Amino acid sequence: MTLRFIGTTSEHGNCPTLYEVVETGDILVQGERETDPEHLAQLRDVKESETFVVIPRELLTRFAPKE
């Protein structure tokens, strides 16, 4: 599958970054892994294959697709 760079609010190649999976329109999010035990304990229905990343609100408001 092909990724299309959408945008980032970071400098010098650091995350967070948004990408689109061209063939499906899905959004791929790159960011720092959430490790706070209190936050992780509050998450629901987590599959073994899933992970969670922290994304600054500014990144989403500037670059997330509006559709």
Short mmCIF file of N, CA, C and O in Angstrom, two decimals:
data_model
loop_
_atom_site.label_atom_id
_atom_site.label_comp_id
_atom_site.label_asym_id
_atom_site.label_seq_id
_atom_site.Cartn_x
_atom_site.Cartn_y
_atom_site.Cartn_z
N MET A 1 0.83 -1.18 0.00
CA MET A 1 0.00 0.00 0.00
C MET A 1 0.89 1.25 0.00
O MET A 1 1.97 1.25 0.55
N THR A 2 0.36 2.31 -0.56
CA THR A 2 1.11 3.55 -0.73
C THR A 2 0.71 4.57 0.33
O THR A 2 -0.48 4.78 0.58
N LEU A 3 1.71 5.20 0.97
CA LEU A 3 1.43 6.25 1.94
C LEU A 3 1.67 7.61 1.30
O LEU A 3 2.63 7.80 0.55
N ARG A 4 0.79 8.56 1.62
CA ARG A 4 0.94 9.94 1.18
C ARG A 4 1.12 10.80 2.42
O ARG A 4 0.30 10.77 3.33
N PHE A 5 2.21 11.54 2.50
CA PHE A 5 2.47 12.45 3.60
C PHE A 5 1.40 13.53 3.61
O PHE A 5 1.12 14.16 2.60
N ILE A 6 0.77 13.75 4.77
CA ILE A 6 -0.24 14.80 4.91
C ILE A 6 0.36 16.03 5.57
O ILE A 6 0.24 17.13 5.07
N GLY A 7 1.01 15.83 6.73
CA GLY A 7 1.59 16.98 7.40
C GLY A 7 2.16 16.64 8.75
O GLY A 7 1.92 15.57 9.30
N THR A 8 2.93 17.59 9.28
CA THR A 8 3.54 17.44 10.60
C THR A 8 3.67 18.82 11.24
O THR A 8 3.74 19.82 10.54
N THR A 9 3.68 18.84 12.54
CA THR A 9 3.94 20.08 13.27
C THR A 9 5.30 20.03 13.94
O THR A 9 5.65 20.91 14.71
N SER A 10 6.07 19.00 13.64
CA SER A 10 7.39 18.85 14.26
C SER A 10 8.47 19.32 13.29
O SER A 10 8.24 19.47 12.10
N GLU A 11 9.65 19.49 13.83
CA GLU A 11 10.78 19.94 13.03
C GLU A 11 11.84 18.84 12.95
O GLU A 11 11.94 18.00 13.82
N HIS A 12 12.62 18.86 11.89
CA HIS A 12 13.79 18.00 11.73
C HIS A 12 13.44 16.52 11.72
O HIS A 12 14.18 15.70 12.25
N GLY A 13 12.28 16.16 11.15
CA GLY A 13 11.94 14.75 10.98
C GLY A 13 11.43 14.05 12.22
O GLY A 13 11.28 12.84 12.22
N ASN A 14 11.19 14.77 13.28
CA ASN A 14 10.62 14.15 14.48
C ASN A 14 9.12 13.97 14.28
O ASN A 14 8.50 14.62 13.46
N CYS A 15 8.52 13.09 15.05
CA CYS A 15 7.09 12.92 14.97
C CYS A 15 6.43 14.00 15.83
O CYS A 15 7.12 14.68 16.56
N PRO A 16 5.18 14.24 15.77
CA PRO A 16 4.12 13.46 15.16
C PRO A 16 3.89 13.85 13.70
O PRO A 16 4.18 14.96 13.29
N THR A 17 3.33 12.90 12.96
CA THR A 17 3.09 13.09 11.54
C THR A 17 1.83 12.33 11.13
O THR A 17 1.53 11.28 11.70
N LEU A 18 1.12 12.87 10.15
CA LEU A 18 -0.05 12.19 9.59
C LEU A 18 0.25 11.75 8.16
O LEU A 18 0.88 12.49 7.39
N TYR A 19 -0.23 10.56 7.81
CA TYR A 19 -0.14 10.02 6.47
C TYR A 19 -1.51 9.49 6.07
O TYR A 19 -2.30 9.11 6.92
N GLU A 20 -1.76 9.43 4.77
CA GLU A 20 -2.96 8.80 4.24
C GLU A 20 -2.56 7.51 3.54
O GLU A 20 -1.57 7.49 2.80
N VAL A 21 -3.30 6.44 3.76
CA VAL A 21 -3.12 5.21 3.00
C VAL A 21 -3.93 5.43 1.72
O VAL A 21 -5.16 5.46 1.74
N VAL A 22 -3.24 5.64 0.61
CA VAL A 22 -3.86 6.09 -0.63
C VAL A 22 -4.99 5.15 -1.08
O VAL A 22 -6.07 5.60 -1.46
N GLU A 23 -4.75 3.87 -1.03
CA GLU A 23 -5.72 2.91 -1.56
C GLU A 23 -7.00 2.83 -0.74
O GLU A 23 -8.05 2.45 -1.26
N THR A 24 -6.95 3.16 0.54
CA THR A 24 -8.13 3.01 1.40
C THR A 24 -8.66 4.34 1.93
O THR A 24 -9.79 4.40 2.41
N GLY A 25 -7.83 5.38 1.92
CA GLY A 25 -8.23 6.66 2.52
C GLY A 25 -8.04 6.69 4.02
O GLY A 25 -8.33 7.70 4.66
N ASP A 26 -7.58 5.59 4.61
CA ASP A 26 -7.33 5.56 6.05
C ASP A 26 -6.19 6.49 6.40
O ASP A 26 -5.34 6.80 5.57
N ILE A 27 -6.15 6.93 7.66
CA ILE A 27 -5.10 7.82 8.15
C ILE A 27 -4.16 7.04 9.06
O ILE A 27 -4.60 6.33 9.97
N LEU A 28 -2.88 7.16 8.81
CA LEU A 28 -1.84 6.55 9.64
C LEU A 28 -1.22 7.66 10.48
O LEU A 28 -0.90 8.73 9.96
N VAL A 29 -1.10 7.43 11.77
CA VAL A 29 -0.60 8.43 12.71
C VAL A 29 0.73 7.98 13.28
O VAL A 29 0.85 6.85 13.77
N GLN A 30 1.73 8.85 13.20
CA GLN A 30 3.03 8.58 13.81
C GLN A 30 3.17 9.51 15.02
O GLN A 30 2.94 10.71 14.92
N GLY A 31 3.53 8.96 16.16
CA GLY A 31 3.70 9.77 17.35
C GLY A 31 4.37 9.00 18.47
O GLY A 31 4.69 7.82 18.32
N GLU A 32 4.56 9.67 19.56
CA GLU A 32 5.17 9.04 20.74
C GLU A 32 4.18 8.05 21.35
O GLU A 32 3.01 8.37 21.55
N ARG A 33 4.65 6.86 21.67
CA ARG A 33 3.81 5.83 22.29
C ARG A 33 3.34 6.29 23.66
O ARG A 33 4.11 6.83 24.45
N GLU A 34 2.07 6.07 23.93
CA GLU A 34 1.51 6.38 25.25
C GLU A 34 1.99 5.34 26.25
O GLU A 34 1.83 4.13 26.01
N THR A 35 2.60 5.78 27.33
CA THR A 35 3.13 4.85 28.34
C THR A 35 2.58 5.13 29.74
O THR A 35 2.89 4.38 30.66
N ASP A 36 1.79 6.17 29.89
CA ASP A 36 1.25 6.53 31.21
C ASP A 36 0.30 5.43 31.69
O ASP A 36 -0.74 5.19 31.05
N PRO A 37 0.62 4.74 32.77
CA PRO A 37 -0.22 3.63 33.24
C PRO A 37 -1.66 4.05 33.54
O PRO A 37 -2.59 3.28 33.30
N GLU A 38 -1.86 5.25 34.04
CA GLU A 38 -3.23 5.72 34.32
C GLU A 38 -4.03 5.89 33.04
O GLU A 38 -5.21 5.55 33.00
N HIS A 39 -3.40 6.41 32.01
CA HIS A 39 -4.10 6.55 30.72
C HIS A 39 -4.40 5.18 30.13
O HIS A 39 -5.51 4.92 29.67
N LEU A 40 -3.40 4.30 30.12
CA LEU A 40 -3.59 2.97 29.54
C LEU A 40 -4.68 2.18 30.26
O LEU A 40 -5.43 1.43 29.62
N ALA A 41 -4.80 2.37 31.56
CA ALA A 41 -5.82 1.65 32.33
C ALA A 41 -7.24 2.09 31.96
O ALA A 41 -8.20 1.35 32.17
N GLN A 42 -7.38 3.28 31.39
CA GLN A 42 -8.70 3.81 31.05
C GLN A 42 -9.15 3.46 29.63
O GLN A 42 -10.31 3.69 29.27
N LEU A 43 -8.27 2.87 28.84
CA LEU A 43 -8.61 2.52 27.46
C LEU A 43 -9.50 1.29 27.43
O LEU A 43 -9.39 0.40 28.27
N ARG A 44 -10.39 1.22 26.44
CA ARG A 44 -11.35 0.12 26.36
C ARG A 44 -11.11 -0.75 25.13
O ARG A 44 -10.68 -0.26 24.09
N ASP A 45 -11.47 -2.00 25.26
CA ASP A 45 -11.50 -2.94 24.14
C ASP A 45 -10.20 -2.93 23.34
O ASP A 45 -10.21 -2.83 22.11
N VAL A 46 -9.09 -3.02 24.02
CA VAL A 46 -7.78 -2.96 23.38
C VAL A 46 -7.38 -4.35 22.88
O VAL A 46 -7.32 -5.30 23.66
N LYS A 47 -7.09 -4.43 21.59
CA LYS A 47 -6.61 -5.68 21.01
C LYS A 47 -5.11 -5.80 21.27
O LYS A 47 -4.41 -4.80 21.42
N GLU A 48 -4.62 -7.02 21.28
CA GLU A 48 -3.20 -7.29 21.49
C GLU A 48 -2.33 -6.58 20.44
O GLU A 48 -1.22 -6.14 20.71
N SER A 49 -2.86 -6.42 19.24
CA SER A 49 -2.10 -5.83 18.13
C SER A 49 -2.11 -4.30 18.13
O SER A 49 -1.43 -3.68 17.33
N GLU A 50 -2.86 -3.68 19.02
CA GLU A 50 -3.01 -2.22 19.01
C GLU A 50 -2.02 -1.52 19.91
O GLU A 50 -1.58 -2.07 20.93
N THR A 51 -1.69 -0.29 19.52
CA THR A 51 -0.89 0.59 20.35
C THR A 51 -1.51 1.98 20.27
O THR A 51 -2.37 2.23 19.42
N PHE A 52 -1.10 2.87 21.12
CA PHE A 52 -1.67 4.20 21.18
C PHE A 52 -0.57 5.23 21.15
O PHE A 52 0.48 5.04 21.77
N VAL A 53 -0.80 6.31 20.42
CA VAL A 53 0.18 7.38 20.32
C VAL A 53 -0.46 8.70 20.72
O VAL A 53 -1.67 8.89 20.55
N VAL A 54 0.35 9.60 21.23
CA VAL A 54 -0.10 10.92 21.64
C VAL A 54 0.11 11.88 20.47
O VAL A 54 1.22 11.96 19.92
N ILE A 55 -0.95 12.59 20.09
CA ILE A 55 -0.90 13.52 18.97
C ILE A 55 -1.33 14.91 19.45
O ILE A 55 -2.41 15.05 20.03
N PRO A 56 -0.54 15.93 19.21
CA PRO A 56 -0.95 17.28 19.59
C PRO A 56 -2.21 17.70 18.82
O PRO A 56 -2.34 17.42 17.62
N ARG A 57 -3.12 18.34 19.49
CA ARG A 57 -4.35 18.81 18.86
C ARG A 57 -4.06 19.66 17.63
O ARG A 57 -4.74 19.58 16.61
N GLU A 58 -3.00 20.48 17.68
CA GLU A 58 -2.65 21.36 16.56
C GLU A 58 -2.41 20.56 15.27
O GLU A 58 -2.80 21.00 14.18
N LEU A 59 -1.80 19.40 15.38
CA LEU A 59 -1.55 18.59 14.19
C LEU A 59 -2.86 18.19 13.54
O LEU A 59 -3.03 18.29 12.33
N LEU A 60 -3.81 17.76 14.34
CA LEU A 60 -5.10 17.33 13.79
C LEU A 60 -5.90 18.50 13.24
O LEU A 60 -6.52 18.38 12.18
N THR A 61 -5.91 19.62 13.92
CA THR A 61 -6.70 20.75 13.44
C THR A 61 -6.11 21.36 12.18
O THR A 61 -6.84 21.89 11.35
N ARG A 62 -4.80 21.26 12.00
CA ARG A 62 -4.17 21.80 10.80
C ARG A 62 -4.21 20.87 9.60
O ARG A 62 -4.35 21.32 8.47
N PHE A 63 -4.07 19.57 9.84
CA PHE A 63 -3.85 18.65 8.72
C PHE A 63 -4.86 17.53 8.56
O PHE A 63 -4.90 16.90 7.51
N ALA A 64 -5.65 17.20 9.57
CA ALA A 64 -6.57 16.08 9.43
C ALA A 64 -7.60 16.38 8.34
O ALA A 64 -8.09 17.50 8.24
N PRO A 65 -7.91 15.39 7.51
CA PRO A 65 -8.90 15.59 6.46
C PRO A 65 -10.24 16.00 7.05
O PRO A 65 -10.65 15.51 8.10
N LYS A 66 -10.90 16.93 6.41
CA LYS A 66 -12.18 17.44 6.90
C LYS A 66 -13.36 16.59 6.43
O LYS A 66 -14.48 16.80 6.84
N GLU A 67 -13.09 15.65 5.55
CA GLU A 67 -14.17 14.81 4.98
C GLU A 67 -14.24 13.48 5.69
O GLU A 67 -13.29 12.93 6.11
#
